[in-house]
mmCIF file with all atom_site columns, C-alpha atoms in Angstrom:
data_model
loop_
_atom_site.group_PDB
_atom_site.id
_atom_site.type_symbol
_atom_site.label_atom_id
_atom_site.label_alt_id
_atom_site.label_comp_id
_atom_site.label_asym_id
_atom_site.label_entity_id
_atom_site.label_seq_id
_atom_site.pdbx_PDB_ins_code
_atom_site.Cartn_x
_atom_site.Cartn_y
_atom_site.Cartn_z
_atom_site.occupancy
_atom_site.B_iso_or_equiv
_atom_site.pdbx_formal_charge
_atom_site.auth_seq_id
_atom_site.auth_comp_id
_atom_site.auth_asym_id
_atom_site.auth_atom_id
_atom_site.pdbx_PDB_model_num
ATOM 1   C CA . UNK A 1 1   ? 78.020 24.150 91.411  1.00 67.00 ? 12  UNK A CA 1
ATOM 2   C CA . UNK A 1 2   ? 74.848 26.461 91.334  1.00 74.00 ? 13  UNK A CA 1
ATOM 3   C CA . UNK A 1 3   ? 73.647 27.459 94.697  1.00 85.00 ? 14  UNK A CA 1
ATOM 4   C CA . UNK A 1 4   ? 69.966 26.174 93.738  1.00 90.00 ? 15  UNK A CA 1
ATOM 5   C CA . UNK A 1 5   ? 69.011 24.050 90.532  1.00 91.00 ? 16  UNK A CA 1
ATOM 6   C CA . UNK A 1 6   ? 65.442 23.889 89.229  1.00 93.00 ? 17  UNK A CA 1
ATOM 7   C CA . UNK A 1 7   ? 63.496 21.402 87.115  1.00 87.00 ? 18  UNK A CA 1
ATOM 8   C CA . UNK A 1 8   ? 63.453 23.625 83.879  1.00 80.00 ? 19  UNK A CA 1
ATOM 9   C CA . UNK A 1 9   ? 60.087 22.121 82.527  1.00 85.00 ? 20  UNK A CA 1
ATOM 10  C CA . UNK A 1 10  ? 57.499 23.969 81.141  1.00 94.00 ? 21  UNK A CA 1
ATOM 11  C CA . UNK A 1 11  ? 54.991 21.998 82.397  1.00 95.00 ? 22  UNK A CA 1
ATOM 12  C CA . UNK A 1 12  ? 51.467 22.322 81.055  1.00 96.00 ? 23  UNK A CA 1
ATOM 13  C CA . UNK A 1 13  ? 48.412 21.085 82.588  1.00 96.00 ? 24  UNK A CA 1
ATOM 14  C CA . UNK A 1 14  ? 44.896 20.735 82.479  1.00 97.00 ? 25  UNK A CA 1
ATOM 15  C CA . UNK A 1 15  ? 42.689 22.326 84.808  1.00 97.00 ? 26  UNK A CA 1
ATOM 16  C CA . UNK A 1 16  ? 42.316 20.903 88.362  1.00 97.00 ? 27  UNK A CA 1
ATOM 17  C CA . UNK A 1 17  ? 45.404 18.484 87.609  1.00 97.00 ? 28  UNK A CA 1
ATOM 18  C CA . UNK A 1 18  ? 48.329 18.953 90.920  1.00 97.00 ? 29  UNK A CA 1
ATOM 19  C CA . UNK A 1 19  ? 51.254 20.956 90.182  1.00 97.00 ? 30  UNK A CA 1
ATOM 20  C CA . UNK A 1 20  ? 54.792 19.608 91.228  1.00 96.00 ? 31  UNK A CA 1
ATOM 21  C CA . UNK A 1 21  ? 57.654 21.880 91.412  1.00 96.00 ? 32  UNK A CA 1
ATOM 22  C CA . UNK A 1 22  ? 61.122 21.069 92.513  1.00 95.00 ? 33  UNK A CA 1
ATOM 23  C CA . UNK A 1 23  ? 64.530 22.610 93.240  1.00 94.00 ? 34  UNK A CA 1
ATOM 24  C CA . UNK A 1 24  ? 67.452 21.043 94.828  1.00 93.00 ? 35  UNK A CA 1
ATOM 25  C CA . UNK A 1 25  ? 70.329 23.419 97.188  1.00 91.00 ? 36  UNK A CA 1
ATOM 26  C CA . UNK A 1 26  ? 73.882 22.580 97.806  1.00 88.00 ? 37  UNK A CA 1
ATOM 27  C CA . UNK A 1 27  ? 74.518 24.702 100.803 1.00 84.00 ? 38  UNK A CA 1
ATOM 28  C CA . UNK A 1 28  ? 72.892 22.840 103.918 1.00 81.00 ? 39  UNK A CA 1
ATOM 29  C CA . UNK A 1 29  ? 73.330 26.333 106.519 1.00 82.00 ? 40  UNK A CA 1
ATOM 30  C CA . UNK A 1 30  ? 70.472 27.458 104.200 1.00 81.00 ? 41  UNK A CA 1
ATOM 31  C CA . UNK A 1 31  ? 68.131 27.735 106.867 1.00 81.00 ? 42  UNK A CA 1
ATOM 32  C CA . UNK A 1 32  ? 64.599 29.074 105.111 1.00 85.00 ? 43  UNK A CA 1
ATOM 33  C CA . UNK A 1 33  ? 63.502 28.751 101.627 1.00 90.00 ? 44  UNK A CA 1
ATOM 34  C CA . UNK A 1 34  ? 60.448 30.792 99.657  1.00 93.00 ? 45  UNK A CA 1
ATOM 35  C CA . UNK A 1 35  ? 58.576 29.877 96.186  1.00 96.00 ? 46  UNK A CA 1
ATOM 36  C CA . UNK A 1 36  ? 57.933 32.967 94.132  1.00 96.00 ? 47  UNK A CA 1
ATOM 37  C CA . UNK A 1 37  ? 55.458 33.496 91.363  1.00 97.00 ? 48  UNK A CA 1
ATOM 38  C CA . UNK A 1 38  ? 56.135 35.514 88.510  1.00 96.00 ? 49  UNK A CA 1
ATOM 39  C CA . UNK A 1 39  ? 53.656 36.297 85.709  1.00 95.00 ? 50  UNK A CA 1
ATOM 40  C CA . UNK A 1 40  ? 54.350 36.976 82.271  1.00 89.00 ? 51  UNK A CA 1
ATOM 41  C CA . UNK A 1 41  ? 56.092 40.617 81.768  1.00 83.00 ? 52  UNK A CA 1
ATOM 42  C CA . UNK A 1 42  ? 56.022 41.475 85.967  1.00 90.00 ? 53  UNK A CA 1
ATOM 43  C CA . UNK A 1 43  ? 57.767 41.148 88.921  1.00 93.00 ? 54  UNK A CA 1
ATOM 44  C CA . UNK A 1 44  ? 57.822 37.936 91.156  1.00 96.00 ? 55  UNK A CA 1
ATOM 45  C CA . UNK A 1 45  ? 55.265 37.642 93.768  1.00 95.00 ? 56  UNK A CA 1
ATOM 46  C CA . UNK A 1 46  ? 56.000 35.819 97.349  1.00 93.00 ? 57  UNK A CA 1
ATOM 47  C CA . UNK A 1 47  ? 54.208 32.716 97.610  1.00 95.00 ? 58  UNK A CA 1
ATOM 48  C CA . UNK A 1 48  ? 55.057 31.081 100.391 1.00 91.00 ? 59  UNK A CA 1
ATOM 49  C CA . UNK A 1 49  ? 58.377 30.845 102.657 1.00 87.00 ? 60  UNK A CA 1
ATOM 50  C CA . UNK A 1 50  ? 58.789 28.115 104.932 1.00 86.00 ? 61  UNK A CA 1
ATOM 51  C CA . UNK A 1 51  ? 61.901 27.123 107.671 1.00 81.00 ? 62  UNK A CA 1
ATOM 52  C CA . UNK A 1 52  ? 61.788 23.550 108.656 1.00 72.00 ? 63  UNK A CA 1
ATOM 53  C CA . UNK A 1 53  ? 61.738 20.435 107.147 1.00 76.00 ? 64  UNK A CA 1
ATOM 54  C CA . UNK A 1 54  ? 58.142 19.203 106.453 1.00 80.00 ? 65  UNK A CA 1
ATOM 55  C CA . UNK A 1 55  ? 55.070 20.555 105.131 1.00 87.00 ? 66  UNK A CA 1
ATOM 56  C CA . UNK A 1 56  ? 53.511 23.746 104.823 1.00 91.00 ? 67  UNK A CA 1
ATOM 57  C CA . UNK A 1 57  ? 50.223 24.576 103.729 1.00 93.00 ? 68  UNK A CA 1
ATOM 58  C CA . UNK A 1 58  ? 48.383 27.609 102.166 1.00 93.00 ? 69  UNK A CA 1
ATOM 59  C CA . UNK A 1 59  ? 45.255 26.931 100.613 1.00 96.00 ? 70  UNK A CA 1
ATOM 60  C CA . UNK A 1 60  ? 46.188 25.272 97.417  1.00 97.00 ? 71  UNK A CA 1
ATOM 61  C CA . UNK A 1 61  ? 49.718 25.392 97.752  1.00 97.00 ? 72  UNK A CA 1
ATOM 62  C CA . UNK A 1 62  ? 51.787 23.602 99.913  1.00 95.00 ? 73  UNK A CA 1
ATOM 63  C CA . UNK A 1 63  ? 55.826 23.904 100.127 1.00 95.00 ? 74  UNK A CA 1
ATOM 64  C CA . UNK A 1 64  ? 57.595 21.294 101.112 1.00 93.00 ? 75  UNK A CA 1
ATOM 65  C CA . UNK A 1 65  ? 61.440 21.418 102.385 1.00 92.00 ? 76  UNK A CA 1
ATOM 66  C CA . UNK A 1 66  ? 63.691 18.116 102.863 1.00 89.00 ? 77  UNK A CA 1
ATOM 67  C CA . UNK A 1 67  ? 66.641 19.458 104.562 1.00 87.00 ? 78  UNK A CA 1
ATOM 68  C CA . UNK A 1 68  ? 68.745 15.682 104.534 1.00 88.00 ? 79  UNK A CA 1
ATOM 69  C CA . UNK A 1 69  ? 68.596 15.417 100.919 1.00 89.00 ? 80  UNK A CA 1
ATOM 70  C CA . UNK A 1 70  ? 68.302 19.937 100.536 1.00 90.00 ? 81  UNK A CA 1
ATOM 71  C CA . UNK A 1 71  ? 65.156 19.338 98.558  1.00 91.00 ? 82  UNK A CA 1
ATOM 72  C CA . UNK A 1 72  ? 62.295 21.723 98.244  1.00 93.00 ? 83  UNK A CA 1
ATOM 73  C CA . UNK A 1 73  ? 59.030 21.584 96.656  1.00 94.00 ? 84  UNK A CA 1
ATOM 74  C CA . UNK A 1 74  ? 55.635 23.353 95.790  1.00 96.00 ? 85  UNK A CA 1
ATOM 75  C CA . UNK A 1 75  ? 52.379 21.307 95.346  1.00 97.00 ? 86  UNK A CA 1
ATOM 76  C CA . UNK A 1 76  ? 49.572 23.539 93.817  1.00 97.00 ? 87  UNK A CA 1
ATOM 77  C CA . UNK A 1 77  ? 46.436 21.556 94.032  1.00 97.00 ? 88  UNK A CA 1
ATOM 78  C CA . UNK A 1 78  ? 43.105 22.123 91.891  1.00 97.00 ? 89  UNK A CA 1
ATOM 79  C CA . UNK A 1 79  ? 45.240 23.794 89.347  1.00 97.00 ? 90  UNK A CA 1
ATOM 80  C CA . UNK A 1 80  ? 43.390 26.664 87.902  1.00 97.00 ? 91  UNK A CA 1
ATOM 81  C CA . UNK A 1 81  ? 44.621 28.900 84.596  1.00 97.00 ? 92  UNK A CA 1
ATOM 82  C CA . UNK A 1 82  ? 44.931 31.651 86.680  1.00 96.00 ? 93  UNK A CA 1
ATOM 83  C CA . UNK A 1 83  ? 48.046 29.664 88.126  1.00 97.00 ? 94  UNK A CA 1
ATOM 84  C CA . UNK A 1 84  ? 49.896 29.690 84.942  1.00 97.00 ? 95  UNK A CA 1
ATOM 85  C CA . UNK A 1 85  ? 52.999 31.462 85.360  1.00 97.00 ? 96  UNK A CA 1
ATOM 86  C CA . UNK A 1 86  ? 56.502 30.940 86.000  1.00 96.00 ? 97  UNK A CA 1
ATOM 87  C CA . UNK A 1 87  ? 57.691 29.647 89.274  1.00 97.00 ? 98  UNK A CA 1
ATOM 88  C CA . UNK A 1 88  ? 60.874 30.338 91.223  1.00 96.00 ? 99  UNK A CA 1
ATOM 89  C CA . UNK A 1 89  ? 62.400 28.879 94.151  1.00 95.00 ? 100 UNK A CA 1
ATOM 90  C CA . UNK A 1 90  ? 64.662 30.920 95.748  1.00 93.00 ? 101 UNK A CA 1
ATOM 91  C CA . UNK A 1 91  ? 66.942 30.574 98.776  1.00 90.00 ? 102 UNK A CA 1
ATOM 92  C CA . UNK A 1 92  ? 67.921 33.756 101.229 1.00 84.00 ? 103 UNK A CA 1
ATOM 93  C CA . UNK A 1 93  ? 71.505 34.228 102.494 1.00 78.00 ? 104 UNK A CA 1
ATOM 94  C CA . UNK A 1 94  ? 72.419 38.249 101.855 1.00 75.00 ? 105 UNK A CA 1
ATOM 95  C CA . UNK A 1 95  ? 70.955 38.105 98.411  1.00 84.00 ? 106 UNK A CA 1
ATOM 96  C CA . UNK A 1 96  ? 67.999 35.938 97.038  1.00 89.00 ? 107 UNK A CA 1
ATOM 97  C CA . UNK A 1 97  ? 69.592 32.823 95.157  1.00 90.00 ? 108 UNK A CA 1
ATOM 98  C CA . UNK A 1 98  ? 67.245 31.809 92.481  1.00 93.00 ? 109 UNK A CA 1
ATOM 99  C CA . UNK A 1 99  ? 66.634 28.959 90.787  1.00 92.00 ? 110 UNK A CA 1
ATOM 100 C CA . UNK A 1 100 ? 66.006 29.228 86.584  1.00 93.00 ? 111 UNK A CA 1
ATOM 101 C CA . UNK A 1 101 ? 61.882 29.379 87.027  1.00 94.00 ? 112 UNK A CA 1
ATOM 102 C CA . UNK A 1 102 ? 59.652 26.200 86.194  1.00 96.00 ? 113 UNK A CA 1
ATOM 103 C CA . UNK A 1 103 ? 57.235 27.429 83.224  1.00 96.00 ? 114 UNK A CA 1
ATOM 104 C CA . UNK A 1 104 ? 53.504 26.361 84.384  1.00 97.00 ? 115 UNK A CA 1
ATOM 105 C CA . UNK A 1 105 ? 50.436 26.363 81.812  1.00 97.00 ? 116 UNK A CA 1
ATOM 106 C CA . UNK A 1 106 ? 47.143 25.507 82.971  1.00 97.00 ? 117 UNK A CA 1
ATOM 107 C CA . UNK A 1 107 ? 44.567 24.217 80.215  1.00 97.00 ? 118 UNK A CA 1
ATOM 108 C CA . UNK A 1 108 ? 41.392 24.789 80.549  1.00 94.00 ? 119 UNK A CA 1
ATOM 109 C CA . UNK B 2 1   ? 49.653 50.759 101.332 1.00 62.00 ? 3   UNK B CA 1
ATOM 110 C CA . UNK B 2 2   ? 51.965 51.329 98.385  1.00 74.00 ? 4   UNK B CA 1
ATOM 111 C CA . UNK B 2 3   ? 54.159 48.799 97.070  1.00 92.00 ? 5   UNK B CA 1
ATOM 112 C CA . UNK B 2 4   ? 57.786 48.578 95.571  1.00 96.00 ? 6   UNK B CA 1
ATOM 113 C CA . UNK B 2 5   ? 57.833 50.991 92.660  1.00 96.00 ? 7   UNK B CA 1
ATOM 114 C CA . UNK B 2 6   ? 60.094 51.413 89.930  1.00 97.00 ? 8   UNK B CA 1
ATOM 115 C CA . UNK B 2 7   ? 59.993 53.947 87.187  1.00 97.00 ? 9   UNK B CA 1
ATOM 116 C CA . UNK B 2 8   ? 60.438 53.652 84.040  1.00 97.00 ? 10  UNK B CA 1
ATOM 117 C CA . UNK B 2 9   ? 58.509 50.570 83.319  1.00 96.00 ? 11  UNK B CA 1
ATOM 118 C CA . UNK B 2 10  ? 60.397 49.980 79.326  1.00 96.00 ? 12  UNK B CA 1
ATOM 119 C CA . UNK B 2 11  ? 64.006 51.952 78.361  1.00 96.00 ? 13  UNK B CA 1
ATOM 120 C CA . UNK B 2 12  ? 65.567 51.856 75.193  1.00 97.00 ? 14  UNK B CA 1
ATOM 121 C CA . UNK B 2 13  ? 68.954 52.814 74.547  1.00 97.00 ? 15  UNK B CA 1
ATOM 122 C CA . UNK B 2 14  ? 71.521 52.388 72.395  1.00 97.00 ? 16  UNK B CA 1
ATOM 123 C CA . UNK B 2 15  ? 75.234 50.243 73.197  1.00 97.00 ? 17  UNK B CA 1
ATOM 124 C CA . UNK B 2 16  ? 77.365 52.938 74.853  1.00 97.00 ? 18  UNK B CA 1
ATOM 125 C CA . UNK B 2 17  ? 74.684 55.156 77.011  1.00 97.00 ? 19  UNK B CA 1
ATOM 126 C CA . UNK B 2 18  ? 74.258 54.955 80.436  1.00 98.00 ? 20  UNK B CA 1
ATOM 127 C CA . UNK B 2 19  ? 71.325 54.465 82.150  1.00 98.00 ? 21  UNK B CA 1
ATOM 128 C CA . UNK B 2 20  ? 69.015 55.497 85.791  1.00 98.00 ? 22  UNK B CA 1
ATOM 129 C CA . UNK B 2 21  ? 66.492 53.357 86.903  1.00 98.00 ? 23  UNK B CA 1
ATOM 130 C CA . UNK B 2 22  ? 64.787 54.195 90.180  1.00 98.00 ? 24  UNK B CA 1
ATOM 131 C CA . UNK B 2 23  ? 63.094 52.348 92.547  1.00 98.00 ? 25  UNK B CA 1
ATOM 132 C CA . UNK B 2 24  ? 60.823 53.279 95.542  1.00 97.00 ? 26  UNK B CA 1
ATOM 133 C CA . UNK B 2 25  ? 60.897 50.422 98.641  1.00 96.00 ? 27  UNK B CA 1
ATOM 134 C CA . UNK B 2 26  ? 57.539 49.240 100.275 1.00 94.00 ? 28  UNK B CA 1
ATOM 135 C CA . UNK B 2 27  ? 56.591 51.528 103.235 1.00 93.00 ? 29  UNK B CA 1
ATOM 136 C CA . UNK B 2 28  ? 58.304 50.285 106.401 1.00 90.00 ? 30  UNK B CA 1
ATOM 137 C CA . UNK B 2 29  ? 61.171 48.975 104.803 1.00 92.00 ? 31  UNK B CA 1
ATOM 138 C CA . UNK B 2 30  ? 64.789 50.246 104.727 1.00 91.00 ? 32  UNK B CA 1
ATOM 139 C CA . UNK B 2 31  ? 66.994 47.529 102.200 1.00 92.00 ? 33  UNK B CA 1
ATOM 140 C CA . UNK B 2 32  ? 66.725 47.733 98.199  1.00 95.00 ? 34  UNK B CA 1
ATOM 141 C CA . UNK B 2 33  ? 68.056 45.156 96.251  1.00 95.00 ? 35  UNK B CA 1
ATOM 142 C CA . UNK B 2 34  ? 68.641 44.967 92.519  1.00 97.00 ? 36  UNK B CA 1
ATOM 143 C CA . UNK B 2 35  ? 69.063 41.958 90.218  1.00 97.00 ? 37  UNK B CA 1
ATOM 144 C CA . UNK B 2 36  ? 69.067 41.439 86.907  1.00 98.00 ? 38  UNK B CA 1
ATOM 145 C CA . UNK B 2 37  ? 66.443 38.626 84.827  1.00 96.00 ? 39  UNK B CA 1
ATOM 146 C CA . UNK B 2 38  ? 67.529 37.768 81.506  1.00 94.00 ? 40  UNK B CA 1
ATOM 147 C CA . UNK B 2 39  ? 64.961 36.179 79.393  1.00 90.00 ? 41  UNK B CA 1
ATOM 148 C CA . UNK B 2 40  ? 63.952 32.696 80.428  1.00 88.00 ? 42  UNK B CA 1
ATOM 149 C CA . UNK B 2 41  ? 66.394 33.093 83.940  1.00 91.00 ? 43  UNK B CA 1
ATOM 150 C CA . UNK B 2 42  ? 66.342 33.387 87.287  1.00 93.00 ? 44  UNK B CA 1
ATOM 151 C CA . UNK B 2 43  ? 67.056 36.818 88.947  1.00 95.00 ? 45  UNK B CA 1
ATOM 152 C CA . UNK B 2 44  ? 70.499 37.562 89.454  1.00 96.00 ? 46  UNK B CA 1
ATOM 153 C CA . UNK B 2 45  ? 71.901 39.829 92.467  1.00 95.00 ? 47  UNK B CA 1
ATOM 154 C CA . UNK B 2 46  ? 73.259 42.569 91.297  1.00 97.00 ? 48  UNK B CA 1
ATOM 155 C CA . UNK B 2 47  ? 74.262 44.525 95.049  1.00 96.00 ? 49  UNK B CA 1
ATOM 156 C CA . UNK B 2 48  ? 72.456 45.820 97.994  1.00 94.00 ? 50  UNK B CA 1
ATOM 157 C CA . UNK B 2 49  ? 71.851 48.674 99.748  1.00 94.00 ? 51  UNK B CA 1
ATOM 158 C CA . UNK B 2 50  ? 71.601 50.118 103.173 1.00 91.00 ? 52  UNK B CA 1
ATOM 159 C CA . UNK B 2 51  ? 71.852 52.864 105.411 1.00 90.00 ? 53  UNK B CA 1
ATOM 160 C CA . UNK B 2 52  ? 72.774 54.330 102.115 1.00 92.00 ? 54  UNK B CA 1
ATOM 161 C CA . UNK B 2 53  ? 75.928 52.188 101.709 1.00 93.00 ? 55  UNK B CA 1
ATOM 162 C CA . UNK B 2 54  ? 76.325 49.527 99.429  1.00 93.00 ? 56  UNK B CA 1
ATOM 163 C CA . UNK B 2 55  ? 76.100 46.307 101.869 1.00 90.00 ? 57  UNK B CA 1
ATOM 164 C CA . UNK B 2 56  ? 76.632 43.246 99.601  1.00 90.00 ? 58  UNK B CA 1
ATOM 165 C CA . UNK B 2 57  ? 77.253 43.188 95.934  1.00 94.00 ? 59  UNK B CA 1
ATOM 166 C CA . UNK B 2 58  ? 77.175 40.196 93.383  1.00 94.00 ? 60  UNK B CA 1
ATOM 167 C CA . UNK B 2 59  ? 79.163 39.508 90.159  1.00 94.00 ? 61  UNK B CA 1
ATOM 168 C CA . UNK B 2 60  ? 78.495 42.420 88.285  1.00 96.00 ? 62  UNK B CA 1
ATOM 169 C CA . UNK B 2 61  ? 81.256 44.616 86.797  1.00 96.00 ? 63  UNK B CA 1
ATOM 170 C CA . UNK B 2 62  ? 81.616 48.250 88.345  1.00 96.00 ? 64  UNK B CA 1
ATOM 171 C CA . UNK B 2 63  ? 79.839 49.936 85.337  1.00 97.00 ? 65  UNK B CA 1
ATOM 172 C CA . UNK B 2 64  ? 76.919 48.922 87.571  1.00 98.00 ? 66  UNK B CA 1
ATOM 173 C CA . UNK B 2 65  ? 76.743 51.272 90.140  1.00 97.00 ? 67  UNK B CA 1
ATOM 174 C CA . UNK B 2 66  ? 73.843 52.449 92.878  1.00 97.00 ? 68  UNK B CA 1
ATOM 175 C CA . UNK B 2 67  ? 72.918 54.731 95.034  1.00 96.00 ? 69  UNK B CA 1
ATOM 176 C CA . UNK B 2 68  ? 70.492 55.205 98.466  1.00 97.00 ? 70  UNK B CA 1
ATOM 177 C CA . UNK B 2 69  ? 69.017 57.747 99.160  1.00 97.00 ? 71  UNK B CA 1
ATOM 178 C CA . UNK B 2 70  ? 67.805 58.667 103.141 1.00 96.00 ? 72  UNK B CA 1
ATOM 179 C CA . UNK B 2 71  ? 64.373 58.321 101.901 1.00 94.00 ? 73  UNK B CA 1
ATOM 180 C CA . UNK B 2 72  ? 65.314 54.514 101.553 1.00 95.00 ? 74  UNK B CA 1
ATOM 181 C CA . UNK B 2 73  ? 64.684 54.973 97.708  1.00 97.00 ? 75  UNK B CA 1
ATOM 182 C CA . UNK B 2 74  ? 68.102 54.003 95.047  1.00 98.00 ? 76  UNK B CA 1
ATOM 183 C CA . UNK B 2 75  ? 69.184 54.263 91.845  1.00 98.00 ? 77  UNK B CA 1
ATOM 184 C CA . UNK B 2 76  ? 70.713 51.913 89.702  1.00 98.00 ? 78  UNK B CA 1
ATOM 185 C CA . UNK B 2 77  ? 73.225 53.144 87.043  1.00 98.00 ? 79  UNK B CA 1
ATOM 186 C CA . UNK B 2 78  ? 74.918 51.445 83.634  1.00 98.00 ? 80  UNK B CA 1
ATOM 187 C CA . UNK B 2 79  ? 77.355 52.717 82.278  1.00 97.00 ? 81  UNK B CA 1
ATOM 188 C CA . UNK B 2 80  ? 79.085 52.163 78.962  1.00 97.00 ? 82  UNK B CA 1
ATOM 189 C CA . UNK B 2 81  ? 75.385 49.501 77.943  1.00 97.00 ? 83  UNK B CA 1
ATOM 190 C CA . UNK B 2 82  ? 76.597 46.237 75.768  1.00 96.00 ? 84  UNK B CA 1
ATOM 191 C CA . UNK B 2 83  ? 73.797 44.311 73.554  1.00 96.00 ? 85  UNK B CA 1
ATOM 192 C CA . UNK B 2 84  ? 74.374 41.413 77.250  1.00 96.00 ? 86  UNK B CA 1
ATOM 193 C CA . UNK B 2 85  ? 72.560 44.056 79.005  1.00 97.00 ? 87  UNK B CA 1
ATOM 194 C CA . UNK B 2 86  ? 69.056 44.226 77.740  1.00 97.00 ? 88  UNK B CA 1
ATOM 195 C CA . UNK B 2 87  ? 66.926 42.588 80.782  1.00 97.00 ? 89  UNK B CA 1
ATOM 196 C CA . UNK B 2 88  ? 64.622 43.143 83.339  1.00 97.00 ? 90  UNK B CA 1
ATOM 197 C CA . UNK B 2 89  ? 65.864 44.896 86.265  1.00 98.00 ? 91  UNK B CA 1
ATOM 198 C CA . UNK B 2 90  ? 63.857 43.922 89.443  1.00 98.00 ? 92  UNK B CA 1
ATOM 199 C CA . UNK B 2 91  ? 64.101 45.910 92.632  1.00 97.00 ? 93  UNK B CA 1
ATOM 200 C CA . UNK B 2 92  ? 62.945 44.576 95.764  1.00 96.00 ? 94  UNK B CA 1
ATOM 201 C CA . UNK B 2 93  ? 62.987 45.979 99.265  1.00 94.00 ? 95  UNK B CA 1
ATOM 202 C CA . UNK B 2 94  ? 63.010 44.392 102.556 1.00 91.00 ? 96  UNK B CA 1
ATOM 203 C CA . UNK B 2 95  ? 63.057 44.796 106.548 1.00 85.00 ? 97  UNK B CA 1
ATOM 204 C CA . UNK B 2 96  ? 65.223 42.637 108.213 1.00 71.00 ? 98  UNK B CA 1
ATOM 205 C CA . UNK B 2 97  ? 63.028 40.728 111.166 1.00 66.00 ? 99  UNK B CA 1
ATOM 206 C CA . UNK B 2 98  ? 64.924 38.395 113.379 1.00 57.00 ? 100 UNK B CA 1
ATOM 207 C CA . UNK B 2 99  ? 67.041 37.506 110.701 1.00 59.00 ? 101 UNK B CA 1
ATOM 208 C CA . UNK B 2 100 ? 64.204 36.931 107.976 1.00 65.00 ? 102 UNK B CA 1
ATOM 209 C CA . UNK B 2 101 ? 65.468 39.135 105.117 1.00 74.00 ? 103 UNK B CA 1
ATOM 210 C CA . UNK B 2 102 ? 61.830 38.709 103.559 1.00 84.00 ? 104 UNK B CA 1
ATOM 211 C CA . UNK B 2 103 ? 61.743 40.610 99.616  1.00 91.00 ? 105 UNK B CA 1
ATOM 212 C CA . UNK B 2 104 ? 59.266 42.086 97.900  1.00 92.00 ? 106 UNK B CA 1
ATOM 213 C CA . UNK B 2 105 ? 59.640 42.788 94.401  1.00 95.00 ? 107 UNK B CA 1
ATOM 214 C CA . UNK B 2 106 ? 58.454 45.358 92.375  1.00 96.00 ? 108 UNK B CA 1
ATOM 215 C CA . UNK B 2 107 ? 57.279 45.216 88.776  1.00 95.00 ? 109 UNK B CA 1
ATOM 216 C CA . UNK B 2 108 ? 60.990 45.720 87.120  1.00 97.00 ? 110 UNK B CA 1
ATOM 217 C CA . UNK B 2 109 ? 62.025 47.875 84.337  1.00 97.00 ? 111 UNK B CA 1
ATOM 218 C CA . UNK B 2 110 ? 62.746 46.157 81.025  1.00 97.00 ? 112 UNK B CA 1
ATOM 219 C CA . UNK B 2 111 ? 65.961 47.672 79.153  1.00 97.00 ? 113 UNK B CA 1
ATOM 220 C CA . UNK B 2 112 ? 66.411 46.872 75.805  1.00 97.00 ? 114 UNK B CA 1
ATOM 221 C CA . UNK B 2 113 ? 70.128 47.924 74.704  1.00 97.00 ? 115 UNK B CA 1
ATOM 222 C CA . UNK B 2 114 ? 70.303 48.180 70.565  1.00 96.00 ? 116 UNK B CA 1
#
């Protein structure tokens, strides 16, 4: 069993539609979880990391964590096309565990 | 304030070479990591480094091999390249605080093996 599985998608969009992004985790010691964002061709970019269950918000994003059913999730709100990218949950032990990346495309 | 950088940013070789990529950590920070993203994956951990020894490594045969140096910078080195090698290689450095092992990535260095 993979340490973190992500909805594969790609999802595309239009413009100011909300974004859902989900990964699930099997090990429940995980104890903080982070979305990255990685644009075509470049490294990933930290998003957001968050260590409890519940919500957490950051302007349009907000990461989500359910810790009984090891469930995590990124909202983007007002989706713009300067959100289009590929999204990756990833889970921190030693190493970065990574899900597979959720294509996004924004339509203008 | 400079972030991770990795040099070169494309590398082509040919199935047998070996390879150095390089990577400079964000200022501050004293941990490189290395993984490997093939097209349309997730990173995968290749090893880490620190204090110049190699602290944790991931399923990756021993023709991968790094290096620290006590600048905090590292090397990564393949040896013996198949075709299954032709990826991005990501670095990303870190700082441990109370236990948050937060990474930062640089922009990766995409090897194409013919």
């Amino acid at each position: 069993q993979k340490e973190v599985e992500q909805d594969p998608g790609p999802l595309s969009v239009p413009e100011g539609a909300i974004v859902s992004l989900n990964c699930t985790y099997s090990n429940s010691a995980f104890q903080y979880f982070m979305w990255y964002r990685q644009y075509s061709r470049k490294g990933p970019e930290l998003l957001m990391y968050t260590y409890s269950s519940g919500n957490k918000e950051d302007g349009r994003f907000t990461a989500q964590v359910d810790k009984s059913s090891k469930y995590i999730s990124l909202f983007i709100r007002d989706s713009q096309p300067s959100d289009s990218a590929t999204y990756l949950c990833a889970i921190p032990d030693y190493k970065l565990s990574f899900g597979a990346g959720t294509t996004v495309t924004v339509r203008a | 304030d400079a972030g991770v950088t990795q040099s070169p940013t494309h590398l082509i070789k040919t199935r047998g070479q070996q390879v150095t990529l390089r990577c400079s950590p964000k200022s501050g920070h004293d941990t490189v990591s290395w993984y490997q993203q093939a097209l349309g994956q997730g990173p995968q951990f290749i090893f880490q480094y620190y204090e110049e020894e190699e602290r944790q490594r991931g399923n990756f045969p021993d023709r991968f091999s790094g290096h620290q140096f006590p600048n905090y910078s590292s090397e990564l080195n393949v040896n013996a390249l198949w075709l299954g090698d032709s990826a991005l290689y990501l670095c990303a450095s870190s700082f441990s605080d109370r236990g948050r092992d937060i990474q930062y990535f640089g922009a990766g260095t995409r090897l194409s093996v013919l």
